[in-house]
Tab-separated table of C-alpha atoms in Angstrom:
chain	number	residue	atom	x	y	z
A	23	UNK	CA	83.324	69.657	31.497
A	24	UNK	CA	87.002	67.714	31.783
A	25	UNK	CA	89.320	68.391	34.124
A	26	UNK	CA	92.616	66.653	34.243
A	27	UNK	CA	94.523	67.165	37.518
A	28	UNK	CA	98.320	65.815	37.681
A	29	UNK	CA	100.228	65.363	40.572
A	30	UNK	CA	103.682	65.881	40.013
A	31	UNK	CA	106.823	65.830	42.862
A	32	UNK	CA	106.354	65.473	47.249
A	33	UNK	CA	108.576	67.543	48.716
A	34	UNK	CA	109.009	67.089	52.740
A	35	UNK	CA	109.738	70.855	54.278
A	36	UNK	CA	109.042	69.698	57.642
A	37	UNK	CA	107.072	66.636	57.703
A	38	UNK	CA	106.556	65.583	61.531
A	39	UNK	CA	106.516	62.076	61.112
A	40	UNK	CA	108.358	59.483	58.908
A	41	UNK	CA	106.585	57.295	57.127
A	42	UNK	CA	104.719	56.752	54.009
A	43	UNK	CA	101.663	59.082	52.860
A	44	UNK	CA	99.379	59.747	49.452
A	45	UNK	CA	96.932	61.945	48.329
A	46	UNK	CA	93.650	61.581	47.849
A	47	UNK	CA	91.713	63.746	45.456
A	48	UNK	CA	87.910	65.156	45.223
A	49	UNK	CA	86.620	67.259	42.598
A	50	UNK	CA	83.141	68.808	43.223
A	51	UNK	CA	80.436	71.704	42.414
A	52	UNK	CA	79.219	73.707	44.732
A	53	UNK	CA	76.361	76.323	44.149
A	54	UNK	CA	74.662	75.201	41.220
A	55	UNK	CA	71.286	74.605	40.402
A	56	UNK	CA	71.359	70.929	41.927
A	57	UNK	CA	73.329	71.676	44.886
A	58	UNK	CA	76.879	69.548	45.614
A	59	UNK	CA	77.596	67.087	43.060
A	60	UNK	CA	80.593	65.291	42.381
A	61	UNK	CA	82.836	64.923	39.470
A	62	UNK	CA	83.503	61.453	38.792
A	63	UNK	CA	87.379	60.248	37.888
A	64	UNK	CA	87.088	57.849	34.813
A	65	UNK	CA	90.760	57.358	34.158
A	66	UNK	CA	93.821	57.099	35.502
A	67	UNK	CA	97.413	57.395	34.277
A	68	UNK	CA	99.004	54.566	35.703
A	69	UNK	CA	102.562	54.503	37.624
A	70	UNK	CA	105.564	54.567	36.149
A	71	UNK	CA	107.389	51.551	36.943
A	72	UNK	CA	110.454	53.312	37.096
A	73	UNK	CA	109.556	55.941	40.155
A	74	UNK	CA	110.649	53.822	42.895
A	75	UNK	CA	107.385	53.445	44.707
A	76	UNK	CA	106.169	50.677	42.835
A	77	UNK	CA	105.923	48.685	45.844
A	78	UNK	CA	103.917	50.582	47.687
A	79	UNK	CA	100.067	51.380	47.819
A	80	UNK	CA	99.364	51.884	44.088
A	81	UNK	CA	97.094	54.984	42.520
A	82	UNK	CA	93.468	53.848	42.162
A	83	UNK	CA	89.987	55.691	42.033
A	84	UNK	CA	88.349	55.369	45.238
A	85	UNK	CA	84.324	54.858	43.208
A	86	UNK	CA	82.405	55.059	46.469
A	87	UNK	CA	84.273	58.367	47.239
A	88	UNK	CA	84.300	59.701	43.203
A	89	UNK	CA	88.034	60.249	44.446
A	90	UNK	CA	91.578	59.026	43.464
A	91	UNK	CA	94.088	58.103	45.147
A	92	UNK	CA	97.922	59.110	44.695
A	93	UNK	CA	100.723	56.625	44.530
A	94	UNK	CA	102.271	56.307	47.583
A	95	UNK	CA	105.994	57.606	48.914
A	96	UNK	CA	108.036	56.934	51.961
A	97	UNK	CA	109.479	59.746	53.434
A	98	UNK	CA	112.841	59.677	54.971
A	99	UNK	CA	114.628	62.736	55.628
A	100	UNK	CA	114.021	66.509	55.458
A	101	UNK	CA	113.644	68.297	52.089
A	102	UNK	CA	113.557	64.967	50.435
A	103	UNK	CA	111.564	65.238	47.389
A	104	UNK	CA	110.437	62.153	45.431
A	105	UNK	CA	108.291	62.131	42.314
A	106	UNK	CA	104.651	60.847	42.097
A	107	UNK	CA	103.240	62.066	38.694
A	108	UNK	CA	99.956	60.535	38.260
A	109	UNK	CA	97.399	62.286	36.078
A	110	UNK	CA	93.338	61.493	36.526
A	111	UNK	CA	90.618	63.031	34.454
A	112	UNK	CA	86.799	64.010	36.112
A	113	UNK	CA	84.025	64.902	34.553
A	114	UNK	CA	81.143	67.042	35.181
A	115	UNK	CA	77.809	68.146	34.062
A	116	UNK	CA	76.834	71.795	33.949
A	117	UNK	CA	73.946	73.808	32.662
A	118	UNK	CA	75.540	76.128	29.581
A	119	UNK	CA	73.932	78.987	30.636
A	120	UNK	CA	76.138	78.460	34.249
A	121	UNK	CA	79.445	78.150	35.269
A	122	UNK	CA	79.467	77.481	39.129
A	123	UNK	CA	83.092	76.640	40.253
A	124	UNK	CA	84.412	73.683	41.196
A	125	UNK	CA	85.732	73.209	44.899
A	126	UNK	CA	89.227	70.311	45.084
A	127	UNK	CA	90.140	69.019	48.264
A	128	UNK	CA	93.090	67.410	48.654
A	129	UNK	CA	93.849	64.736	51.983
A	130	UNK	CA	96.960	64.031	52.916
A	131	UNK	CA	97.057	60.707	53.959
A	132	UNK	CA	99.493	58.742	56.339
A	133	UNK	CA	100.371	55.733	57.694
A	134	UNK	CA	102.769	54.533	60.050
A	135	UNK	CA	105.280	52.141	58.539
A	136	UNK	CA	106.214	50.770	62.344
A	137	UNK	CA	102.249	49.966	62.882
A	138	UNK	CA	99.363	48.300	61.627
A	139	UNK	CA	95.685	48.647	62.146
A	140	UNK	CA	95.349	45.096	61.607
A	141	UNK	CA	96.681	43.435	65.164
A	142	UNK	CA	99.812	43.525	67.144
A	143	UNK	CA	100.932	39.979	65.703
A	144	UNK	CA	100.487	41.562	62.209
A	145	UNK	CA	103.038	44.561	62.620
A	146	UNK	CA	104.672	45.149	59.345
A	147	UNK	CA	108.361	45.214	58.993
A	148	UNK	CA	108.188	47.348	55.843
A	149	UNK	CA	106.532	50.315	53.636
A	150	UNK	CA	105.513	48.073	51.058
A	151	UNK	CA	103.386	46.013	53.196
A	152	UNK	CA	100.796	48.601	54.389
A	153	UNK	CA	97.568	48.908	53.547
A	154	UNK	CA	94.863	50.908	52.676
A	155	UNK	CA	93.019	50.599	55.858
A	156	UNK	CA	96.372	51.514	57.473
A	157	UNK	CA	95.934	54.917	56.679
A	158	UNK	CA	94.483	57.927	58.394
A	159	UNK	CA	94.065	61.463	57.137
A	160	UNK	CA	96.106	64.096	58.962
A	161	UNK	CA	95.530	67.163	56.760
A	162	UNK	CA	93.245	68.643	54.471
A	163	UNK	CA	93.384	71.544	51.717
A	164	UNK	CA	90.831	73.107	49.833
A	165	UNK	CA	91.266	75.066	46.579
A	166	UNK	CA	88.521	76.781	44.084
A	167	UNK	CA	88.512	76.930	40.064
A	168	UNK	CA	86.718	79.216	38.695
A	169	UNK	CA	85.718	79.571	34.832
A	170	UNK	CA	85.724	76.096	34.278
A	171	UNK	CA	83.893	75.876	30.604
A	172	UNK	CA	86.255	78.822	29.581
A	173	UNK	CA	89.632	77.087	29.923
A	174	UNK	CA	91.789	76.594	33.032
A	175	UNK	CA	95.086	75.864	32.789
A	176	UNK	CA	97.040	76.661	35.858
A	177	UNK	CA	100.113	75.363	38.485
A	178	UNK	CA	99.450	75.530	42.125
A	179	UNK	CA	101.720	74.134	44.956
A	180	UNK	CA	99.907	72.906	47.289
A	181	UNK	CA	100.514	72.951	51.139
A	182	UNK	CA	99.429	71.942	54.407
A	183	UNK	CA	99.610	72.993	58.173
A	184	UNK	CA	102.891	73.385	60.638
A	185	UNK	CA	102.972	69.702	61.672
A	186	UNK	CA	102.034	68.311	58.132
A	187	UNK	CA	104.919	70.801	56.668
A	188	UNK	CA	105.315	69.418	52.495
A	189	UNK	CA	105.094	70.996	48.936
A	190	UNK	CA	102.540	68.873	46.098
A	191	UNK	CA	103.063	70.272	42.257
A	192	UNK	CA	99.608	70.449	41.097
A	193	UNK	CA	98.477	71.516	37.848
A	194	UNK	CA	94.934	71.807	36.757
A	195	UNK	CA	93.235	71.965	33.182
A	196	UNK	CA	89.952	71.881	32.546
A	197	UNK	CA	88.013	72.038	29.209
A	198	UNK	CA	84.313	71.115	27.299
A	199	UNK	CA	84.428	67.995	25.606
A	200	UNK	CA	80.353	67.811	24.906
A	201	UNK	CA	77.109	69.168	24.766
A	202	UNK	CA	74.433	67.630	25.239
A	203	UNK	CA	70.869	68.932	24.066
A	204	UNK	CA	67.855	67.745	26.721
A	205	UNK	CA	64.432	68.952	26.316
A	206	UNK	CA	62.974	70.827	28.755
A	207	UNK	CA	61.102	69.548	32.193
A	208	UNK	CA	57.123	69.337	31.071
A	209	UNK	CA	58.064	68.702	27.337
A	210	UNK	CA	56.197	66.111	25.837
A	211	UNK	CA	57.936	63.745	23.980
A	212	UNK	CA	57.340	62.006	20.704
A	213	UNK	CA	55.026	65.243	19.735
A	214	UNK	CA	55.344	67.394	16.366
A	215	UNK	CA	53.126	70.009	17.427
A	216	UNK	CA	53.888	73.752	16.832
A	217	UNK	CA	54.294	74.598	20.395
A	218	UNK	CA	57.058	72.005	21.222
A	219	UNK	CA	59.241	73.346	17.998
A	220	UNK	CA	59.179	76.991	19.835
A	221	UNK	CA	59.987	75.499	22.730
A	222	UNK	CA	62.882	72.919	21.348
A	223	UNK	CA	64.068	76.559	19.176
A	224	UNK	CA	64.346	78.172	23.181
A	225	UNK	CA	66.274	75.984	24.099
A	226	UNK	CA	69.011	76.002	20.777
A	227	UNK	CA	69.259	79.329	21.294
A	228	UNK	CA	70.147	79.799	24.882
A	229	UNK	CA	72.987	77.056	23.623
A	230	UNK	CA	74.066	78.992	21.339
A	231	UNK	CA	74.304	81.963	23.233
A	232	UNK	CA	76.207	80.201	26.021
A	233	UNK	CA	78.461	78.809	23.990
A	234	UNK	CA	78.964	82.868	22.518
A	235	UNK	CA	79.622	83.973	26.087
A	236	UNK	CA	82.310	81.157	26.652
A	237	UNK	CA	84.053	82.057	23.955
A	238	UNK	CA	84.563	85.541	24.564
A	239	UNK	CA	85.119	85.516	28.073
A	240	UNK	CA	88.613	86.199	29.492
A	241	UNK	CA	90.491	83.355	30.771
A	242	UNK	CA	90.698	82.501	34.410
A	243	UNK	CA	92.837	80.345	37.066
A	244	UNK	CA	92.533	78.972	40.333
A	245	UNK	CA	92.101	81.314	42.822
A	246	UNK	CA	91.847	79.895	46.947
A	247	UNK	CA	88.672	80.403	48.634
């Protein structure tokens, strides 16, 4: 399974503190057959030079979170809203005989233009010099898709609390890109005997049925959980 996630405007309602902040972005399952497991970003649409927040912390994937990080904005003023739009793509394994959903949680991260983490002598004077370790998150959001290998294609603003008061445009797609055939656990390989072909014939056929049930399956969004 592929899900793209894009990250489109920031819109400060009633942000309690100037100063600059980014997202940061985890895609996981939860309730499958192997427990949690993370979907790992593999690309990343790059910034546009042209945004205006070119000089400040760039969008990356974060590898030894399998998250990615927004491009960064400096907030102002209220019900300023400044464009981000970054796209990243995740990918994720799945039995095809299950669909378990997929949980996204979304950080808001911020950092304190007027302060640095990294000594008093070392202060930074402006947006564009802070750093990732300058950051801290200050809210959190969790939202569920559902129906994954059937399609998802949905828009979802996403919010936070009272003191962390802003509006993210997020939209979500999601779609299977591959199969891939393994033989069962306790399946010798390398072995033409007549028992293995039955066995390897299971298997096809559950595939093929999964794939059936996919097919015809209504359509689903995200739904909050």
């Amino acid at each position: 399974r592929e899900v793209a996630l894009h990250i489109g405007s920031f819109r400060n309602v009633d942000l309690f503190h100037q100063g600059v902040y980014h997202l940061e972005c985890r895609l996981f399952e939860f309730g499958g057959p192997e427990g949690r497991k993370d979907a790992v970003p593999h690309l990343l649409v790059p910034d546009n030079p042209s945004s205006g927040h070119a000089d400040l912390l760039p969008a990356s994937v974060l590898e030894s979170e399998a998250a990615f990080r927004s491009s960064s904005v400096f907030i102002r003023f209220c019900e300023e809203e400044l464009d981000i739009n970054n796209v990243a793509l995740y990918r994720i394994e799945c039995p095809v005989d299950s669909d378990p959903p997929l949980m996204l949680e979304v950080k808001l991260m911020f950092a304190d233009h007027t302060r640095s983490s990294r000594g008093k002598e070392e202060t930074p004077s402006t947006p564009s010099m802070m750093g990732a370790s300058d950051f801290i998150k200050v809210s959190e959001q969790h939202l569920q898709l559902t129906g994954v290998l059937s399609g998802v294609h949905a828009y979802c603003p996403v919010t936070f609390d009272e003191y962390h008061f802003c509006r993210v445009g997020l939209m979500a797609h999601s779609t299977l890109v591959d199969f891939r055939l393994r033989l069962p656990s306790g399946l010798p390989r390398g072995s033409a005997s007549g028992n293995n072909f039955f066995l390897l014939a299971d298997a096809l056929t559950k595939l093929a049925r999964g794939v059936q049930r996919r097919q015809t399956r209504p359509e689903s969004g995200t739904e909050h959980p």
